[in-house]
Amino acid sequence: MIVINPKKYIQLYPYPGTAVHLFADSELPEGTSKAAWIDREQGLFTCEIGYGVQYPYCGVIIKYKDSASPNYDIPDEFAMPDATSLDLSTYERVHLSVDYVGESNAMNFFLRNIIDEKPLTLDAYGALPYIHYEYDPMRKPNEVEFSRMAVARWWIDRVKPPQELRTPRFDKVFELGIDLPALSPAGIHRFKLNSITASKSYFSQMHLLITIYALAGVAILVFLVQLLTSFWARRLTEENRALRSTMIIDPLTKCLNRLGLETVIGEMFPVADGASVYVMILDLDHFKKINDTLGHATGDEVLRKVSFAISQELRADDFFGRWGGEEFIIISKISGDKLEVMIGRLMRALQSITLQGPAEPWKVTMSVGVTDARKGESFDTTFKRADEALYQVKQSGRNNWKLG
């Protein structure tokens, strides 16, 4: 059998010199959830979820130790100076072999990436970005694309990091793990942690095509080579144009993705003197509850409908895209006296989107933070001001907007 594009794998668990720990909210004064090993060697453990706290948690975490550390050969022994990291920046996805028995229809895969080369301390640990993705444990095989992982919104709200830490990085992965998401069913959940691997392709699809075309060209006559070269040059130009367009569009919502927005930002910022440019951050209210209660398929459908509804209200020169998760951004050259009318239209556009909840229909609403871009300032500065306005809206009850 000929493998056209083989994959390279790296084993993340089991892995030499790792510390594998269970955790649960029983570490909190009012926490009642418990984690316990059934068979540590076989990776068998249980999580017993209790609602002593509002958002119970329980799971397993894997930490990587430096081979020079004194605890390297001691199973599950770990101190912060022992920490080392793995460079997964060139890998595409994680493959999870985890057996699960329980009532939860979602599982959370997470990791933390070290920020700099300084020795890791307990105080610095909380400042490490929490990067995660929820997946369906019943769907096999369980694969998590790195491109779909995001920095958790709760971590951003709590730490308020600079813009560069709000984008996931995978070049210094220090720990990873699996836990039950918030509002998981109470009771016993059983796990068997078999293995975790990461994979990447040796060659991109474009590299394979170019190789095939080159080999074919050697075997044909000169005049056919010239003819085919001309034909494929046009074809590749069209494919590259289509590929560039695809790279900046979010496949789920069909609006700009983060790369597309960053392209617009690079062209528009810093703004010139006298220009009227507004940045709006749109965050869907209680979106995690929709995912947890109605499922990720319903959550994806909500994102599609919201994107379509918002797009219908925008002008031709407005830029609209998905920043990550349930967060969208609009960059508009609207004048200040028309801003309130525009946002009112956007808020009303969501009124047509309803979901059938467990007891009664749910309305989809959003919170919006807005600010004007000021002469000479960077996009990060503008974004931070809009993000602070969004945070105030969420703190005061959501489903509203504020100019920061």
Coordinates of C-alpha atoms in Angstrom, one line a residue:
M1 CA 0.0 0.0 0.0
I2 CA 1.3 3.5 -1.0
V3 CA 0.6 6.2 1.6
I4 CA 0.4 9.5 -0.4
N5 CA 0.7 11.8 2.6
P6 CA 1.9 10.0 5.8
K7 CA 1.3 11.5 9.2
K8 CA 3.8 12.1 12.0
Y9 CA 2.6 11.3 15.5
I10 CA 3.9 12.2 19.0
Q11 CA 2.7 10.4 22.1
L12 CA 1.5 12.8 24.8
Y13 CA 0.3 10.2 27.2
P14 CA 1.7 7.9 28.4
Y15 CA 4.9 9.9 28.3
P16 CA 8.2 9.6 30.3
G17 CA 8.5 11.7 33.4
T18 CA 4.9 12.9 33.6
A19 CA 2.9 13.6 36.7
V20 CA -0.8 12.6 36.4
H21 CA -3.1 14.0 39.0
L22 CA -6.8 14.0 39.6
F23 CA -8.6 17.1 40.7
A24 CA -12.1 18.2 41.9
D25 CA -13.9 21.0 43.6
S26 CA -13.6 19.2 47.0
E27 CA -10.4 21.3 47.3
L28 CA -12.8 24.3 47.9
P29 CA -14.4 24.8 51.3
E30 CA -17.9 24.1 50.0
G31 CA -17.0 21.7 47.1
T32 CA -18.5 18.2 47.3
S33 CA -17.3 16.7 44.0
K34 CA -14.7 13.9 44.4
A35 CA -12.1 12.3 42.1
A36 CA -10.6 8.9 42.9
W37 CA -8.3 6.3 41.2
I38 CA -9.8 2.9 40.7
D39 CA -6.6 1.5 39.1
R40 CA -3.8 4.1 38.5
E41 CA -1.7 1.8 36.3
Q42 CA -4.7 1.2 34.0
G43 CA -5.7 4.8 34.0
L44 CA -9.1 4.0 35.6
F45 CA -10.7 6.7 37.8
T46 CA -14.1 8.1 38.8
C47 CA -15.5 11.6 39.2
E48 CA -18.4 12.0 41.5
I49 CA -20.1 15.3 40.8
G50 CA -21.9 17.1 43.6
Y51 CA -23.4 20.6 43.6
G52 CA -21.8 22.0 46.7
V53 CA -20.6 24.9 44.5
Q54 CA -22.4 26.5 41.6
Y55 CA -20.1 25.2 38.9
P56 CA -18.6 21.9 40.1
Y57 CA -15.6 20.4 38.4
C58 CA -13.6 17.2 38.3
G59 CA -11.0 15.6 35.9
V60 CA -7.4 14.6 35.3
I61 CA -4.4 16.7 34.5
I62 CA -1.0 15.6 33.0
K63 CA 2.1 17.7 33.7
Y64 CA 5.5 17.3 32.0
K65 CA 8.7 17.2 34.0
D66 CA 12.2 18.2 32.9
S67 CA 14.5 15.1 32.7
A68 CA 17.1 16.9 34.9
S69 CA 14.6 17.4 37.7
P70 CA 15.0 15.3 40.9
N71 CA 11.4 14.2 40.6
Y72 CA 11.6 13.0 37.0
D73 CA 11.7 9.2 37.9
I74 CA 9.2 9.5 40.8
P75 CA 5.7 8.7 39.4
D76 CA 3.2 11.6 39.8
E77 CA 5.6 13.6 42.0
F78 CA 5.7 17.2 40.9
A79 CA 6.9 20.6 42.0
M80 CA 6.7 23.8 39.9
P81 CA 10.5 24.0 39.2
D82 CA 10.2 20.5 37.6
A83 CA 8.1 21.8 34.7
T84 CA 9.1 21.5 31.1
S85 CA 7.2 21.9 27.9
L86 CA 6.5 20.3 24.5
D87 CA 6.4 22.2 21.2
L88 CA 3.2 21.2 19.4
S89 CA 3.0 24.4 17.3
T90 CA 3.4 22.4 14.0
Y91 CA 0.9 19.7 14.9
E92 CA -2.7 19.8 13.6
R93 CA -4.8 17.8 16.0
V94 CA -5.0 15.7 19.2
H95 CA -6.3 12.1 19.2
L96 CA -8.0 11.1 22.5
S97 CA -8.4 7.5 23.5
V98 CA -10.6 7.8 26.6
D99 CA -13.3 5.4 27.6
Y100 CA -16.2 7.1 29.4
V101 CA -19.3 5.8 31.2
G102 CA -21.7 8.5 32.4
E103 CA -24.5 10.9 31.6
S104 CA -22.6 13.8 30.3
N105 CA -22.8 14.5 26.5
A106 CA -19.7 16.7 26.5
M107 CA -16.2 16.6 27.7
N108 CA -13.6 19.3 28.0
F109 CA -10.0 19.0 26.6
F110 CA -7.7 21.7 27.9
L111 CA -4.0 22.7 28.0
R112 CA -1.8 25.5 29.2
N113 CA 1.1 27.0 27.3
I114 CA 4.1 28.6 29.1
I115 CA 4.4 32.3 28.2
D116 CA 8.2 32.8 28.6
E117 CA 11.4 31.0 29.5
K118 CA 11.3 32.0 33.2
P119 CA 11.1 29.1 35.7
L120 CA 7.4 28.4 36.4
T121 CA 6.2 29.4 39.9
L122 CA 2.9 28.9 41.6
D123 CA 2.1 32.6 41.4
A124 CA 2.7 32.6 37.6
Y125 CA 0.6 29.5 37.0
G126 CA -2.7 31.3 37.1
A127 CA -1.5 33.7 34.5
L128 CA -0.9 30.9 31.9
P129 CA -3.7 31.0 29.2
Y130 CA -6.3 28.3 29.7
I131 CA -6.9 26.9 26.2
H132 CA -9.8 24.4 25.7
Y133 CA -12.4 22.8 23.4
E134 CA -15.5 20.8 24.3
Y135 CA -16.0 17.5 22.4
D136 CA -18.6 14.7 22.4
P137 CA -17.1 11.7 24.3
M138 CA -19.6 9.3 22.6
R139 CA -18.4 10.2 19.0
K140 CA -15.5 8.0 17.9
P141 CA -12.7 8.6 17.1
N142 CA -12.3 11.6 19.5
E143 CA -10.1 14.2 17.7
V144 CA -9.6 17.8 18.7
E145 CA -8.3 20.2 16.0
F146 CA -5.9 22.8 17.4
S147 CA -7.5 25.3 15.1
R148 CA -10.8 25.0 16.9
M149 CA -9.4 25.5 20.4
A150 CA -9.8 28.9 22.1
V151 CA -8.6 30.8 25.1
A152 CA -11.4 30.5 27.7
R153 CA -13.6 33.6 28.1
W154 CA -13.7 33.2 31.9
W155 CA -9.9 33.3 31.9
I156 CA -9.8 36.5 29.8
D157 CA -12.4 38.2 32.0
R158 CA -10.5 37.3 35.2
V159 CA -6.9 38.0 34.0
K160 CA -7.5 40.7 31.4
P161 CA -4.4 39.7 29.5
P162 CA -2.8 41.6 26.6
Q163 CA -4.1 40.9 23.1
E164 CA -1.3 38.5 22.2
L165 CA -2.3 36.1 25.0
R166 CA -5.9 35.9 23.8
T167 CA -4.8 33.9 20.8
P168 CA -4.0 30.2 21.5
R169 CA -0.4 29.1 21.2
F170 CA 1.0 25.6 21.3
D171 CA 4.7 26.1 21.3
K172 CA 5.4 25.5 25.0
V173 CA 2.6 23.1 26.2
F174 CA 3.3 22.5 29.9
E175 CA 0.2 20.5 30.9
L176 CA -3.0 19.1 29.4
G177 CA -6.0 17.3 30.7
I178 CA -9.6 16.3 30.5
D179 CA -12.5 17.3 32.7
L180 CA -16.2 17.5 32.9
P181 CA -17.7 20.8 31.7
A182 CA -19.7 23.1 33.9
L183 CA -23.2 22.0 34.9
S184 CA -22.5 18.3 34.2
P185 CA -25.0 15.8 35.6
A186 CA -24.6 14.9 39.3
G187 CA -23.5 11.4 40.1
I188 CA -20.7 9.0 39.2
H189 CA -18.7 9.4 36.0
R190 CA -16.2 6.7 35.1
F191 CA -13.1 7.1 32.9
K192 CA -10.3 5.0 31.4
L193 CA -7.4 7.1 30.2
N194 CA -5.8 5.0 27.5
S195 CA -3.6 7.3 25.4
I196 CA -3.3 10.8 24.0
T197 CA -1.4 11.6 20.8
A198 CA -0.9 14.6 18.5
S199 CA -0.5 14.3 14.7
K200 CA 0.5 16.3 11.7
S201 CA 0.9 15.7 7.9
Y202 CA 4.4 15.6 6.5
F203 CA 3.3 17.5 3.4
S204 CA 0.6 20.0 2.6
Q205 CA -1.8 19.3 -0.1
M206 CA -0.3 22.0 -2.3
H207 CA 3.2 20.4 -2.0
L208 CA 1.8 17.0 -3.1
L209 CA 0.2 18.6 -6.2
I210 CA 3.3 20.4 -7.2
T211 CA 5.4 17.1 -6.8
I212 CA 2.9 15.2 -9.0
Y213 CA 2.9 17.9 -11.7
A214 CA 6.7 18.0 -11.7
L215 CA 7.0 14.2 -12.2
A216 CA 4.4 14.2 -15.0
G217 CA 6.2 17.1 -16.7
V218 CA 9.5 15.1 -17.0
A219 CA 7.8 12.3 -18.9
I220 CA 6.2 14.2 -21.7
L221 CA 7.5 16.0 -24.8
V222 CA 8.7 19.6 -24.8
F223 CA 5.7 21.0 -26.6
L224 CA 3.3 19.2 -24.3
V225 CA 5.3 20.4 -21.3
Q226 CA 4.9 24.0 -22.5
L227 CA 1.2 23.5 -23.1
L228 CA 0.5 21.8 -19.8
T229 CA 2.7 24.3 -17.9
S230 CA 0.6 27.2 -19.3
F231 CA -2.7 25.3 -18.4
W232 CA -1.6 24.4 -14.8
A233 CA -0.2 27.9 -14.2
R234 CA -3.7 29.3 -14.8
R235 CA -5.3 26.6 -12.8
L236 CA -3.0 27.1 -9.8
T237 CA -3.6 30.9 -9.9
E238 CA -7.3 30.2 -9.7
E239 CA -6.8 27.7 -6.9
N240 CA -4.5 30.0 -4.9
R241 CA -7.0 32.8 -5.3
A242 CA -9.8 30.6 -4.0
L243 CA -7.5 29.3 -1.2
R244 CA -6.6 32.8 -0.1
S245 CA -10.4 33.6 0.0
T246 CA -11.1 30.4 2.0
M247 CA -8.4 31.1 4.5
I248 CA -10.0 34.3 5.7
I249 CA -13.6 33.0 6.0
D250 CA -14.9 31.2 9.1
P251 CA -16.3 27.9 7.7
L252 CA -19.2 27.7 10.2
T253 CA -20.6 31.3 10.1
K254 CA -19.4 32.3 6.6
C255 CA -18.2 35.7 7.9
L256 CA -14.5 36.8 8.3
N257 CA -12.4 34.6 10.6
R258 CA -9.7 36.0 13.0
L259 CA -7.1 36.0 10.2
G260 CA -9.5 37.9 7.9
L261 CA -10.2 40.5 10.7
E262 CA -6.5 40.9 11.4
T263 CA -5.9 41.6 7.7
V264 CA -8.5 44.4 7.9
I265 CA -7.0 45.6 11.1
G266 CA -3.5 45.8 9.5
E267 CA -4.9 48.0 6.7
M268 CA -7.1 50.3 8.9
F269 CA -5.0 50.9 12.1
P270 CA -3.8 53.2 13.2
V271 CA -6.6 55.4 11.9
A272 CA -5.9 58.8 10.3
D273 CA -6.8 62.1 11.8
G274 CA -10.5 62.9 11.3
A275 CA -11.5 59.4 10.4
S276 CA -14.6 58.0 12.1
V277 CA -14.0 54.3 12.9
Y278 CA -15.9 52.3 15.6
V279 CA -14.9 48.9 16.9
M280 CA -17.8 46.8 18.3
I281 CA -17.4 43.5 20.3
L282 CA -20.5 41.3 20.2
D283 CA -20.7 38.5 22.8
L284 CA -23.7 36.1 22.8
D285 CA -25.3 35.9 26.2
H286 CA -25.3 32.5 28.0
F287 CA -23.9 30.7 25.0
K288 CA -22.2 28.1 27.1
K289 CA -25.6 27.2 28.7
I290 CA -27.0 26.7 25.2
N291 CA -24.2 24.3 24.4
D292 CA -24.4 22.5 27.7
T293 CA -28.2 22.2 27.6
L294 CA -29.2 21.8 24.0
G295 CA -25.9 20.4 22.5
H296 CA -23.1 21.7 20.3
A297 CA -25.1 21.1 17.1
T298 CA -27.7 23.6 18.3
G299 CA -24.9 26.0 19.4
D300 CA -23.4 25.9 15.9
E301 CA -26.8 26.6 14.4
V302 CA -27.2 29.6 16.6
L303 CA -23.8 31.0 15.5
R304 CA -24.8 30.5 11.9
K305 CA -28.2 32.3 12.4
V306 CA -26.6 35.1 14.4
S307 CA -23.9 35.7 11.7
F308 CA -26.6 35.8 9.0
A309 CA -28.9 38.1 10.9
I310 CA -26.1 40.6 11.8
S311 CA -24.7 40.5 8.2
Q312 CA -28.1 41.6 6.8
E313 CA -28.0 44.8 8.9
L314 CA -24.5 46.0 7.9
R315 CA -23.4 48.4 5.2
A316 CA -21.2 47.4 2.3
D317 CA -18.1 49.0 3.8
D318 CA -18.5 47.5 7.3
F319 CA -16.2 44.6 8.3
F320 CA -17.7 41.8 10.3
G321 CA -16.1 38.6 11.6
R322 CA -15.9 35.9 14.2
W323 CA -13.1 36.7 16.7
G324 CA -13.4 33.4 18.5
G325 CA -16.0 31.2 20.2
E326 CA -19.2 33.2 20.5
E327 CA -17.5 36.5 20.2
F328 CA -17.8 38.6 17.0
I329 CA -16.3 42.0 15.9
I330 CA -17.6 44.8 13.7
I331 CA -15.3 47.5 12.4
S332 CA -17.4 50.3 10.9
K333 CA -16.8 53.8 9.5
I334 CA -20.2 54.9 10.7
S335 CA -20.5 58.4 12.0
G336 CA -21.1 58.9 15.7
D337 CA -24.6 60.3 15.3
K338 CA -25.8 57.1 13.6
L339 CA -24.2 54.7 16.0
E340 CA -27.1 54.2 18.3
V341 CA -29.5 53.5 15.5
M342 CA -27.1 50.9 14.0
I343 CA -26.7 49.1 17.2
G344 CA -30.4 49.1 17.9
R345 CA -30.9 47.4 14.5
L346 CA -28.3 44.8 15.4
M347 CA -29.9 44.0 18.8
R348 CA -33.3 43.7 17.2
A349 CA -32.0 41.4 14.4
L350 CA -31.5 38.7 17.0
Q351 CA -35.2 38.8 18.2
S352 CA -36.2 36.5 15.3
I353 CA -33.9 33.7 16.6
T354 CA -35.6 31.5 19.2
L355 CA -34.7 28.1 20.6
Q356 CA -36.9 25.4 22.2
G357 CA -35.6 25.1 25.7
P358 CA -36.4 22.3 28.2
A359 CA -39.4 24.2 29.5
E360 CA -40.0 27.2 27.3
P361 CA -38.5 28.9 24.2
W362 CA -35.2 30.8 24.7
K363 CA -34.4 34.1 23.2
V364 CA -30.9 34.7 21.8
T365 CA -29.5 38.0 23.0
M366 CA -26.1 39.6 23.0
S367 CA -24.0 42.1 24.9
V368 CA -22.0 44.7 22.9
G369 CA -19.0 46.8 23.9
V370 CA -18.3 49.8 21.6
T371 CA -15.6 52.4 21.3
D372 CA -14.2 54.8 18.7
A373 CA -10.7 54.4 17.3
R374 CA -8.6 57.4 18.1
K375 CA -5.9 59.0 16.0
G376 CA -2.6 57.1 16.1
E377 CA -3.6 54.5 18.7
S378 CA -3.1 50.7 18.0
F379 CA -5.9 48.3 17.5
D380 CA -5.0 46.6 20.8
T381 CA -5.6 49.8 22.7
T382 CA -8.9 50.4 21.0
F383 CA -10.0 46.7 21.5
K384 CA -9.1 46.9 25.2
R385 CA -11.4 49.9 25.7
A386 CA -14.3 48.1 23.8
D387 CA -13.7 44.9 25.9
E388 CA -13.9 46.9 29.1
A389 CA -17.2 48.3 28.0
L390 CA -18.4 44.8 27.1
Y391 CA -17.4 43.6 30.6
Q392 CA -19.5 46.4 32.2
V393 CA -22.5 45.4 30.1
K394 CA -22.2 41.8 31.2
Q395 CA -21.8 42.8 34.9
S396 CA -24.9 44.9 34.7
G397 CA -27.2 42.2 33.4
R398 CA -26.3 41.6 29.7
N399 CA -28.6 42.2 26.6
N400 CA -27.4 45.8 26.2
W401 CA -24.6 47.9 24.8
K402 CA -22.2 50.5 26.2
L403 CA -19.9 53.0 24.6
G404 CA -16.4 53.0 26.1

